[in-house]
Amino acid sequence: MKRYFKYIALSVLCAGAVCSCDKFFDTMEGDLSKVDANSMVATQAGLQSLLANLYSGLGLGFSTGDQGQMFANGSRSTPGYGSTTSSFWNYGTIRSINKFLEALDAAQEKGIIDEATKNAFRGEGMFLRAYCYFLQVRVYGGIPIVDHSLDEEYDGGENLGLYVPRSTEKETWDWVLDQFQQAADLLPAKQAQEMRADKYTALGMKARAALWAASESKYWNRAPINSSYNAVQKKLTYMEASYADAYYEQAIAAAYEVIQSGAYKLYGENPASVDAATENMTELFQHFKKEEGLFGRSYVTGDSETNNGVNNWAPHQCVTGYQKGTYALTLNLADEFDYYDSKASRKRVDGKIKTLVSGDEDEYFTDVQEDMTDALLANYKKYDKITDPFELKDARFQAWVIYPGAKFRDLTINMQGGYVDGDGHVHVYPDHNDAQFKGLTAYYPYGGNGQDVSFYYLLDVDVNAYNRSFYCFTPRKYLDQKVNNDNTQTPWYDLRYSEVLLTYAEAVVESGKGDRGLAATYLNAVRHRAGFTDDVALTLENVLHEWKVEFAMENKWSDVLYRRRAFYNPDNTPTIEEGSIGHKLTLVPLVDLSGATAKYIFLRALPYSATSHFQNYSGTLRFMNEQYYGGIPNHVKNRIEENNK
C-alpha cells in the first residue's frame, strides 16, 4: 500500500495538481508538497490533504467558454460559434481517486478513521469520480469505465488488462447516475468546510446529469450522427427517445430531494424593490453565498494562487495595461433580459430593446457604416439619455452587464459609435473624435474626450484601439465593483440552487411527469428573486428563457444548447433555443445633435469585425452534427474505438 501511494503522490505532484488551501477547502491544507507520502494514508489529516488535491483535478473555475454561442464573443474577434462545453480525459486523476477509495478500508482497519469518516470520505471520492465521468460522457459518448486501480493488470507482457473497452453511451450515463446516488447515500447533509461536496451536492449533480441524458435522448435526432460510423453502430455514440422518460424521472426525483431538504435556498429571494434585487444579484457574485452555492470555488484569499483571471474583461477605461475589454456580450443577450412595466408594480414586459418608431426590431444592418443613411434617421426612436433603453431592465441585467452610460467603479463607461451632426448628416464610426457642440455643451462622437472611451473607437492612430470592443455590452458579473484588482475575490459557482429549480421545471415540462404546480412555483421563484412580481406560465419557452438570463456568463447556456442538440445550424429547423437569426449582433448608440436638444438613437447591426472593413467575414454561423461528439484522445495508443468514423 505504501508503495502505491508513493507513486500516486509523485504522479499528482508532477501533474501540477497541487492546490492552495483556498482553492477547494477554504480551511483545509491541500498542498501535497507539504505532506510526506507515507503520511497521506497514516493520518486522517493526510487523507484530507490527498482528498483536497483530488478536488483540484476537476479543473473548476472561470472561462470564456460561452463565447461559442450567440450571447457572447471576443470583443474584437470575428464572430465565432461552436461547442465550448468543457470535457475531461485524465485517467491519472481517476486512478488517483480509485487509489484513494481503496485506501479507506485499510485506514479504518488500522484505526486511523472510524466507519462514519470512512463512509463520508468514500462518498466524496465517488462524487469526484462520477463528476469526472460526467464530464467525459457528455462530450465523448460511451467511455472506458475504470472503477478500480489496475495495478494487478501489469503482467510484464502485453498488459492486456489495462486496455479497458468503451461501454455504450447509455451504460455510461447509467453508471454515472448510479455513482452520484451512491455518493449521496454516503455523504453528510452538510460539510464542515463549505467547498466540499455534501449529500445535496451529489443529488444536484445527479439531477444535472440526468437532465443531460434525458435531453440528449429526446433530441438526439435533431443532430443524428452518420449511422455508418462504427461508434454509432456499437452504440458508443448513440441515444434514442425511448430512454428519455426514465432519465427525466431521475432528474425530477433528485432535484426534488434537494429542494425539499431545505438545505439550500435562493440568496436574496423575494426582494422588496428592483434596487434591492439588483444589490442582491451583485452581491451574489462578489462573495460566495453558501445558502445558494451547492458547489464551486470561493477564491477567498484573493492572492495570485487564486486569481480568477477575469480582470481583463473590464472595459478600457477601468483597467491599466494592454490587455483589457476582451470579453463582449451581444445584443442577442441584452434583448433576452425582460423589462419591468414600472419599478412600482414590477410586472414583466418583453425585453427587446426598442430602436425604431415602428417597433419592428427584426431588421439590422450588415454594414452599418455603409447602409445607415441620413434618409433613415426619421425611422429611429429618440431617447433623452443614452441610458434610457436600459433603466427598466431586469435586475440581473443591471447587476451583471455594463451597458452604454453605465456607472462602474465611479466612472461613466462611454460606449458610443458616432453622431448625427446639426445638419442631420449621420456619421457612424467616424475617423475622428473631435468635440461637436450643441450650444456650449461638447459632445464627442465616441462618447468621451480623447482616449476616455471603451467601445468602437477605430482610429488607426489610436494606440489603444485593440483594447476597445465592437459590442456595446460587457460583463460586470465577476468584476470587483470598486477597484482594479488582478487577483479579485469574486466566486465561481459550478452548481447553484437556481439550477436545481430550473432542472425540475424543465424535466416536468419535457416529460409530463412530476408536479406541474411545483414546477411553475420553482420557475417563478427564480424570476421573483430578480424582482418580478407576476407569474409566467410553465412552458418550455419560459423555462429556457430563464436558463438564458439567470446563468448569463456562467457557461450554462452552452451546456443547454449542447445537451438539447440546439446549437444554431441553418441546415436544420431553427429551434426556440437559438432562433433563426444566425448572427451575433451589436447595438450602436449615436448622439443626435440635429434637433433643438441632444437625443440618442440606437442602431442594430453586425459588429465591425463581421464586415469587409475588418476581416472580410461573411456567411452565417453554424454547428455541425459531428461536433456534438469529441475525438477520443489517444485512441490508438489506448486501443479503443474512435468517434465519427
XYZ file of C-alpha atoms in Angstrom:
645
model
C 0.000 0.000 0.000
C 2.772 2.464 0.871
C 4.482 1.684 -2.404
C 1.349 2.535 -4.354
C 0.748 5.787 -2.526
C 4.307 6.978 -3.002
C 3.640 6.513 -6.697
C 0.315 8.344 -6.637
C 1.793 11.237 -4.646
C 4.502 11.704 -7.237
C 2.052 11.456 -10.101
C -0.277 14.034 -8.585
C 2.540 16.459 -7.891
C 4.090 16.032 -11.313
C 0.704 16.636 -12.941
C 0.558 20.076 -11.360
C -2.493 19.241 -9.271
C -1.183 20.957 -6.164
C -3.631 23.492 -4.776
C -3.584 26.026 -2.001
C -5.994 25.531 0.877
C -8.316 28.179 -0.534
C -8.929 26.510 -3.837
C -11.398 23.950 -2.593
C -11.318 23.520 1.183
C -11.210 27.066 2.483
C -9.972 25.932 5.877
C -8.048 22.793 4.924
C -4.481 22.440 3.727
C -4.407 20.685 0.371
C -0.798 21.143 -0.729
C 0.754 17.690 -1.119
C 4.226 19.200 -1.299
C 3.874 19.717 2.458
C 2.844 16.133 3.198
C 5.186 13.143 3.317
C 3.977 10.345 1.019
C 3.814 7.858 3.896
C 1.707 10.280 5.945
C -1.022 10.531 3.357
C -2.640 7.306 4.487
C -1.236 7.239 8.009
C -3.359 10.056 9.425
C -6.813 11.488 8.865
C -5.214 14.845 8.069
C -3.120 13.178 5.381
C -6.203 11.651 3.815
C -7.891 15.040 3.892
C -4.906 16.645 2.156
C -4.975 13.965 -0.511
C -8.717 14.434 -0.955
C -8.308 18.207 -1.287
C -5.874 17.595 -4.137
C -8.325 15.284 -5.856
C -10.823 18.133 -5.965
C -8.288 20.216 -7.847
C -8.250 17.623 -10.629
C -11.750 18.705 -11.657
C -10.395 21.965 -13.073
C -13.300 24.120 -11.918
C -13.061 27.842 -12.486
C -13.563 30.790 -14.764
C -13.518 30.658 -18.543
C -14.958 32.469 -21.512
C -16.488 29.262 -22.801
C -19.865 30.723 -23.659
C -18.313 32.924 -26.349
C -19.100 29.989 -28.644
C -22.831 30.767 -28.745
C -24.926 33.768 -29.789
C -24.717 35.584 -26.470
C -21.003 36.353 -26.220
C -17.885 36.859 -28.299
C -14.312 38.020 -28.159
C -14.612 41.795 -28.011
C -12.720 42.405 -31.259
C -12.834 38.938 -32.768
C -14.616 37.734 -35.861
C -17.905 36.288 -34.574
C -17.238 32.668 -33.726
C -19.603 29.819 -32.981
C -19.079 26.305 -31.717
C -19.118 23.909 -28.822
C -17.483 25.220 -25.697
C -18.752 22.568 -23.310
C -15.890 21.532 -21.062
C -14.707 17.933 -21.164
C -12.350 15.743 -19.187
C -9.927 12.986 -20.133
C -7.449 12.351 -17.362
C -7.233 8.759 -16.235
C -4.338 9.727 -13.982
C -6.813 11.676 -11.864
C -9.292 8.803 -11.997
C -6.562 6.397 -10.901
C -5.750 8.718 -8.011
C -9.400 8.719 -6.958
C -9.589 4.923 -7.186
C -6.447 4.533 -5.099
C -7.870 6.918 -2.519
C -11.072 4.870 -2.318
C -9.121 1.631 -1.961
C -7.046 3.074 0.871
C -10.056 3.815 3.057
C -10.752 0.251 4.216
C -7.125 -0.180 5.263
C -7.218 3.143 7.082
C -10.269 2.010 9.039
C -8.702 -1.349 9.866
C -5.672 0.466 11.310
C -7.886 2.724 13.413
C -6.872 5.851 11.519
C -10.521 6.672 10.747
C -13.815 5.324 12.016
C -16.551 3.871 9.830
C -18.566 7.103 9.639
C -15.492 9.038 8.471
C -14.625 6.293 6.005
C -18.117 6.405 4.501
C -18.046 10.194 4.231
C -14.643 10.074 2.530
C -15.886 7.309 0.226
C -18.882 9.439 -0.695
C -16.631 12.329 -1.667
C -14.347 10.085 -3.686
C -17.298 8.562 -5.530
C -18.724 12.019 -6.145
C -15.440 13.227 -7.637
C -15.144 10.156 -9.843
C -18.751 10.479 -11.024
C -18.150 14.144 -11.808
C -15.101 13.254 -13.933
C -17.072 10.631 -15.834
C -19.992 13.006 -16.331
C -17.623 15.498 -17.991
C -16.434 12.690 -20.270
C -19.693 11.039 -21.313
C -21.377 14.298 -22.233
C -18.679 15.032 -24.822
C -17.264 11.669 -25.889
C -20.246 9.330 -25.531
C -19.576 5.873 -24.104
C -16.161 5.637 -22.446
C -13.977 3.098 -20.614
C -15.262 2.782 -17.056
C -12.357 2.130 -14.711
C -13.764 1.809 -11.197
C -10.657 0.372 -9.503
C -6.902 0.665 -9.763
C -5.328 -1.546 -12.402
C -2.123 -2.404 -10.554
C -2.788 -6.128 -10.733
C -3.168 -5.965 -14.510
C 0.544 -5.321 -15.059
C 1.726 -8.782 -16.111
C 5.128 -7.905 -17.549
C 3.926 -8.838 -21.025
C 1.268 -7.236 -23.188
C -0.653 -5.968 -20.137
C -3.938 -6.589 -21.921
C -5.936 -5.998 -18.763
C -5.012 -2.324 -18.907
C -6.911 -1.788 -22.157
C -10.452 -1.288 -20.941
C -13.003 -1.118 -23.793
C -15.613 1.598 -24.063
C -19.050 0.994 -22.607
C -22.064 2.112 -24.612
C -23.183 5.665 -24.118
C -26.329 4.584 -22.260
C -24.372 2.248 -19.989
C -22.024 5.112 -19.158
C -24.851 7.514 -18.328
C -26.483 4.876 -16.128
C -23.229 4.264 -14.281
C -22.646 7.992 -13.685
C -26.129 8.431 -12.246
C -25.736 5.392 -10.015
C -22.387 6.710 -8.740
C -23.872 10.104 -7.868
C -26.673 8.350 -5.995
C -24.276 6.123 -4.081
C -22.217 9.182 -3.193
C -25.337 10.974 -1.944
C -26.251 7.984 0.225
C -22.830 8.143 1.924
C -22.273 11.877 2.228
C -23.370 14.020 5.192
C -26.163 16.556 4.730
C -23.677 19.358 5.399
C -19.888 19.566 5.412
C -17.795 21.494 7.915
C -15.863 23.043 5.005
C -18.306 24.684 2.595
C -16.311 23.965 -0.584
C -16.646 20.200 -0.060
C -19.406 18.153 -1.666
C -22.284 17.109 0.569
C -25.320 14.877 0.082
C -27.229 17.545 -1.795
C -24.272 18.474 -3.989
C -24.277 14.869 -5.203
C -28.045 14.871 -5.730
C -27.885 18.225 -7.513
C -25.214 16.833 -9.827
C -27.293 13.717 -10.372
C -30.215 15.935 -11.387
C -27.932 17.827 -13.796
C -26.564 14.631 -15.334
C -29.995 13.007 -15.592
C -31.424 16.069 -17.347
C -28.469 15.981 -19.741
C -29.035 12.309 -20.547
C -32.777 12.891 -20.947
C -32.341 15.912 -23.215
C -29.765 14.173 -25.364
C -32.032 11.149 -25.691
C -35.087 13.188 -26.622
C -33.243 15.420 -29.086
C -30.528 13.106 -30.426
C -32.273 13.025 -33.802
C -32.034 16.788 -34.114
C -28.382 16.181 -34.932
C -28.012 12.459 -35.690
C -24.559 11.062 -36.308
C -23.916 9.094 -39.502
C -25.289 5.606 -38.888
C -22.377 4.045 -40.806
C -19.888 5.145 -38.148
C -18.591 2.231 -36.085
C -19.169 4.127 -32.844
C -22.836 4.609 -33.739
C -23.328 1.002 -34.774
C -21.853 -0.139 -31.453
C -23.998 2.463 -29.618
C -20.920 4.204 -28.245
C -22.299 7.472 -29.607
C -25.999 6.771 -29.671
C -29.061 7.687 -27.656
C -32.726 7.377 -28.509
C -36.007 8.986 -27.482
C -37.222 5.866 -25.666
C -34.583 6.453 -22.976
C -35.710 9.980 -22.157
C -38.597 9.495 -19.716
C -36.637 7.356 -17.274
C -33.883 9.973 -17.167
C -36.368 12.816 -16.713
C -37.844 10.906 -13.772
C -34.419 10.641 -12.156
C -33.807 14.367 -12.701
C -37.142 15.220 -11.111
C -36.597 12.937 -8.118
C -33.040 14.121 -7.414
C -33.897 17.809 -7.803
C -36.991 17.425 -5.624
C -34.963 15.840 -2.827
C -32.575 18.798 -2.824
C -35.411 21.312 -2.858
C -37.463 19.629 -0.147
C -34.458 19.216 2.131
C -34.378 22.927 2.906
C -30.571 22.714 2.939
C -30.237 25.422 0.270
C -32.246 28.409 -0.903
C -32.096 31.367 -3.270
C -29.953 34.184 -1.947
C -32.000 37.383 -1.632
C -35.314 35.763 -2.500
C -38.412 37.996 -2.767
C -36.680 41.415 -2.747
C -38.719 44.483 -1.817
C -37.696 46.517 -4.872
C -35.754 46.475 -8.125
C -32.884 48.238 -6.381
C -32.830 45.566 -3.662
C -32.878 42.827 -6.293
C -30.001 44.480 -8.146
C -27.996 44.770 -4.951
C -28.626 41.108 -4.113
C -27.679 39.888 -7.584
C -24.480 41.944 -7.433
C -23.535 40.638 -4.006
C -24.188 37.015 -5.005
C -21.172 37.187 -7.317
C -18.925 39.221 -5.051
C -18.787 36.714 -2.175
C -19.623 33.023 -2.150
C -23.093 32.527 -0.667
C -23.239 29.115 0.935
C -27.038 29.138 1.148
C -27.209 29.083 -2.666
C -23.885 27.575 -3.725
C -24.005 23.778 -3.799
C -20.556 23.552 -5.374
C -17.884 25.920 -6.617
C -14.818 27.921 -5.679
C -14.714 30.888 -3.333
C -11.354 32.471 -4.305
C -11.465 33.751 -0.766
C -7.824 34.805 -0.331
C -7.668 37.000 -3.423
C -3.972 36.236 -3.956
C -2.027 35.165 -7.038
C -2.709 31.479 -6.382
C -6.451 32.038 -6.535
C -6.546 34.592 -9.349
C -9.763 34.095 -11.283
C -8.289 35.761 -14.358
C -11.280 37.948 -15.203
C -9.988 41.464 -14.671
C -9.079 41.829 -18.345
C -12.811 41.541 -19.068
C -13.288 45.073 -17.702
C -13.726 47.969 -20.168
C -10.800 50.029 -21.403
C -11.488 52.918 -19.041
C -11.196 50.717 -15.933
C -8.075 48.641 -16.475
C -4.404 49.509 -16.734
C -2.104 47.712 -19.141
C -2.609 46.456 -22.671
C -4.996 43.511 -22.308
C -8.476 44.767 -21.494
C -12.071 44.510 -22.585
C -11.511 41.040 -24.049
C -14.966 39.607 -23.369
C -18.047 41.049 -25.071
C -21.755 40.403 -24.698
C -24.023 40.606 -27.707
C -27.265 42.448 -28.354
C -28.832 38.981 -28.656
C -28.309 38.514 -24.922
C -29.323 42.050 -23.941
C -32.654 41.538 -25.717
C -33.347 38.457 -23.580
C -33.462 40.364 -20.289
C -37.062 41.459 -19.774
C -38.260 44.909 -18.717
C -40.391 45.735 -15.698
C -43.547 47.634 -16.582
C -42.532 50.019 -13.779
C -40.393 49.925 -10.671
C -43.571 50.040 -8.602
C -45.575 47.099 -9.984
C -42.616 45.143 -11.462
C -44.565 43.057 -13.966
C -42.855 41.540 -16.993
C -42.629 43.335 -20.340
C -40.776 41.832 -23.315
C -37.115 42.794 -23.197
C -36.333 43.504 -26.839
C -34.673 46.915 -26.917
C -36.748 49.441 -28.877
C -34.782 51.262 -31.561
C -37.369 52.018 -34.273
C -40.515 54.131 -34.216
C -42.353 51.265 -35.922
C -41.403 48.801 -33.176
C -40.256 46.280 -35.811
C -36.937 45.112 -34.363
C -36.197 42.262 -36.781
C -34.071 44.410 -39.071
C -30.343 45.007 -38.607
C -27.513 46.471 -40.645
C -24.989 44.113 -42.191
C -22.644 47.064 -42.800
C -23.805 49.958 -40.648
C -21.141 52.360 -41.912
C -22.301 51.986 -45.490
C -26.016 51.412 -45.049
C -27.136 53.867 -42.340
C -28.068 56.967 -44.346
C -29.468 60.383 -43.470
C -32.814 59.426 -45.002
C -33.284 56.627 -42.451
C -32.891 58.897 -39.451
C -36.628 59.605 -39.167
C -37.286 55.887 -38.558
C -35.433 55.854 -35.235
C -36.846 56.292 -31.771
C -35.112 59.128 -29.935
C -34.133 58.915 -26.274
C -33.259 61.762 -23.917
C -30.376 59.884 -22.287
C -28.068 57.161 -23.518
C -29.098 55.011 -20.543
C -32.863 55.259 -21.180
C -33.281 51.934 -23.032
C -31.731 50.021 -20.127
C -33.138 51.603 -16.985
C -36.148 49.289 -16.515
C -34.267 46.133 -17.471
C -34.253 43.009 -15.271
C -32.184 43.480 -12.087
C -29.865 40.735 -13.316
C -29.015 42.879 -16.336
C -28.365 45.880 -14.089
C -26.141 43.836 -11.771
C -24.281 41.733 -14.321
C -23.917 43.807 -17.511
C -22.073 47.047 -18.258
C -24.086 48.970 -20.854
C -23.774 52.401 -22.561
C -23.574 55.139 -19.964
C -23.470 52.719 -17.026
C -21.640 53.717 -13.863
C -18.840 51.364 -12.919
C -16.049 51.993 -10.390
C -17.194 55.616 -10.167
C -16.751 56.071 -13.918
C -19.289 56.617 -16.688
C -18.476 53.948 -19.251
C -18.539 55.574 -22.680
C -19.906 53.317 -25.402
C -20.920 55.267 -28.477
C -20.361 54.729 -32.185
C -20.845 58.117 -33.788
C -23.158 61.105 -34.093
C -25.716 62.953 -36.174
C -24.484 66.481 -36.873
C -26.522 69.671 -36.719
C -27.445 69.379 -40.398
C -28.842 65.876 -39.990
C -25.896 64.007 -41.502
C -25.160 60.606 -39.953
C -21.571 59.687 -39.036
C -21.094 56.048 -37.945
C -17.616 55.077 -36.713
C -16.097 58.412 -37.820
C -12.336 58.740 -38.192
C -12.121 61.464 -35.553
C -13.320 62.053 -32.012
C -13.428 65.839 -32.115
C -15.944 67.626 -29.925
C -19.303 68.527 -31.504
C -21.186 71.354 -29.833
C -24.840 71.867 -29.053
C -24.851 75.330 -27.583
C -21.981 75.426 -25.110
C -22.070 71.694 -24.414
C -19.470 69.457 -26.041
C -20.491 66.002 -27.305
C -17.923 63.513 -28.519
C -18.612 61.036 -31.345
C -17.350 58.152 -29.213
C -18.919 59.416 -26.002
C -15.850 60.698 -24.199
C -12.921 63.067 -24.569
C -9.698 61.785 -26.131
C -8.850 58.253 -25.072
C -11.584 58.218 -22.423
C -13.800 55.754 -24.307
C -14.274 51.999 -24.076
C -16.018 50.994 -27.296
C -15.919 51.438 -31.085
C -13.043 53.937 -31.386
C -11.410 52.830 -34.651
C -8.746 55.403 -35.498
C -5.579 53.838 -36.917
C -3.608 56.342 -34.860
C -5.303 55.187 -31.662
C -2.651 53.056 -29.975
C -5.305 51.571 -27.695
C -7.758 50.658 -30.455
C -7.394 46.936 -29.888
C -8.429 47.367 -26.263
C -11.857 48.591 -27.301
C -14.840 46.424 -28.092
C -17.043 46.168 -31.180
C -20.011 45.343 -28.938
C -21.611 47.779 -26.504
C -22.153 45.332 -23.636
C -19.549 43.738 -21.418
C -19.569 41.511 -18.290
C -19.881 43.069 -14.878
C -20.869 39.920 -13.017
C -17.454 38.736 -11.826
C -15.583 42.031 -11.694
C -14.585 43.718 -8.467
C -17.122 46.530 -8.288
C -14.790 49.026 -6.591
C -11.175 48.613 -7.648
C -8.900 47.266 -10.341
C -7.506 44.141 -8.702
C -5.737 41.462 -10.728
C -6.397 38.892 -8.012
C -10.065 39.520 -7.380
C -12.022 37.514 -4.866
C -15.262 37.014 -6.765
C -16.503 33.403 -6.580
C -17.252 30.800 -9.205
C -20.417 28.721 -8.752
C -20.360 25.412 -10.532
C -23.798 24.468 -9.167
C -26.319 26.936 -7.786
C -29.689 26.259 -6.194
C -31.446 28.138 -9.017
C -30.142 25.476 -11.418
C -31.794 22.770 -9.333
C -35.112 24.648 -9.508
C -34.921 25.076 -13.285
C -33.824 21.469 -13.731
C -37.004 20.314 -12.008
C -39.118 22.709 -14.081
C -37.588 21.676 -17.415
C -37.816 17.961 -16.663
C -41.515 18.302 -15.782
C -42.313 20.328 -18.905
C -40.435 17.963 -21.196
C -41.732 14.707 -19.740
C -45.191 15.478 -18.402
C -44.143 13.770 -15.181
C -43.704 15.271 -11.718
C -45.817 18.075 -10.277
C -46.611 20.908 -12.727
C -47.781 23.178 -9.923
C -44.479 22.833 -8.089
C -42.545 23.232 -11.325
C -44.334 26.524 -12.029
C -43.632 27.665 -8.461
C -39.933 26.876 -8.837
C -39.713 28.638 -12.206
C -41.336 31.764 -10.826
C -39.246 31.686 -7.651
C -36.182 32.317 -9.822
C -37.968 35.228 -11.526
C -39.249 36.682 -8.252
C -35.730 36.708 -6.852
C -34.892 39.006 -9.780
C -37.624 41.415 -8.667
C -40.576 40.407 -10.856
C -43.909 40.210 -9.027
C -46.045 38.464 -11.652
C -46.035 34.784 -12.606
C -45.417 33.289 -16.028
C -46.905 30.060 -17.291
C -44.951 26.822 -17.095
C -43.917 26.448 -20.728
C -40.727 25.182 -22.291
C -40.063 28.597 -23.807
C -40.345 30.308 -20.410
C -38.070 27.752 -18.748
C -35.429 28.126 -21.458
C -35.707 31.899 -21.192
C -34.743 31.680 -17.529
C -31.780 29.436 -18.350
C -30.573 32.206 -20.670
C -30.784 35.139 -18.285
C -30.249 33.508 -14.874
C -26.949 31.936 -15.940
C -25.579 34.603 -18.268
C -21.767 34.352 -18.390
C -21.756 31.132 -16.340
C -21.259 28.850 -19.377
C -24.564 27.114 -18.649
C -26.301 28.188 -21.841
C -23.639 26.464 -23.932
C -24.402 23.304 -21.959
C -28.143 23.716 -22.575
C -27.538 24.017 -26.313
C -25.204 21.039 -26.311
C -27.444 18.638 -24.410
C -30.529 19.692 -26.387
C -28.664 19.456 -29.715
C -29.707 23.048 -30.336
C -26.623 24.958 -31.442
C -27.550 27.011 -34.488
C -27.380 25.142 -37.780
C -29.105 26.763 -40.776
C -29.492 23.359 -42.436
C -31.819 22.232 -39.630
C -35.130 23.627 -38.464
C -34.482 26.704 -36.313
C -35.052 25.978 -32.644
C -36.642 28.024 -29.907
C -33.285 27.944 -28.133
C -31.244 29.980 -30.626
C -33.879 31.238 -33.040
C -33.349 31.875 -36.735
C -31.076 34.944 -36.874
C -27.770 33.126 -37.103
C -25.752 36.282 -36.402
C -24.240 37.893 -33.366
C -25.420 41.499 -33.185
C -24.303 44.703 -31.540
C -26.071 47.935 -30.641
C -24.513 51.181 -31.885
C -25.562 54.302 -29.937
C -25.324 57.682 -31.724
C -25.795 61.112 -30.210
C -28.250 63.077 -32.384
C -27.485 66.800 -32.495
C -29.889 67.654 -35.315
C -32.752 68.872 -33.131
C -33.285 71.507 -30.502
C -31.737 69.299 -27.810
C -29.351 66.379 -27.919
C -31.022 62.976 -28.214
C -29.788 59.398 -28.657
C -30.632 56.785 -31.255
C -29.553 53.132 -31.367
C -28.732 51.034 -34.425
C -28.937 47.243 -34.613
C -26.002 45.901 -36.618
C -23.456 43.208 -37.199
C -20.252 44.088 -35.352
C -17.453 45.791 -37.251
C -15.471 42.541 -37.160
C -18.211 40.836 -39.207
C -17.794 43.186 -42.159
C -15.326 43.520 -45.014
C -13.805 46.546 -43.269
C -12.178 44.192 -40.789
C -11.549 40.588 -41.818
C -13.955 40.031 -44.688
C -16.216 37.899 -42.566
C -19.302 36.618 -44.352
C -21.904 33.912 -44.082
C -23.971 32.535 -41.228
C -22.763 30.768 -38.144
C -23.300 27.041 -37.967
C -22.673 23.984 -35.826
C -22.305 20.585 -37.481
C -23.727 17.347 -36.116
C -20.347 15.670 -35.648
C -19.259 18.450 -33.326
C -21.527 17.070 -30.590
C -19.024 14.235 -30.075
C -15.372 14.993 -29.487
C -12.470 12.972 -30.799
C -11.257 10.301 -28.349
C -7.802 11.270 -27.017
C -5.007 8.743 -27.655
C -7.478 6.218 -29.045
C -4.799 4.330 -30.976
C -2.455 4.023 -28.005
C -5.328 3.047 -25.713
C -6.804 0.608 -28.262
C -10.319 1.986 -28.102
C -12.850 2.901 -30.783
C -12.688 6.420 -32.228
C -15.742 8.631 -32.775
C -17.162 9.905 -36.067
C -15.516 7.207 -38.195
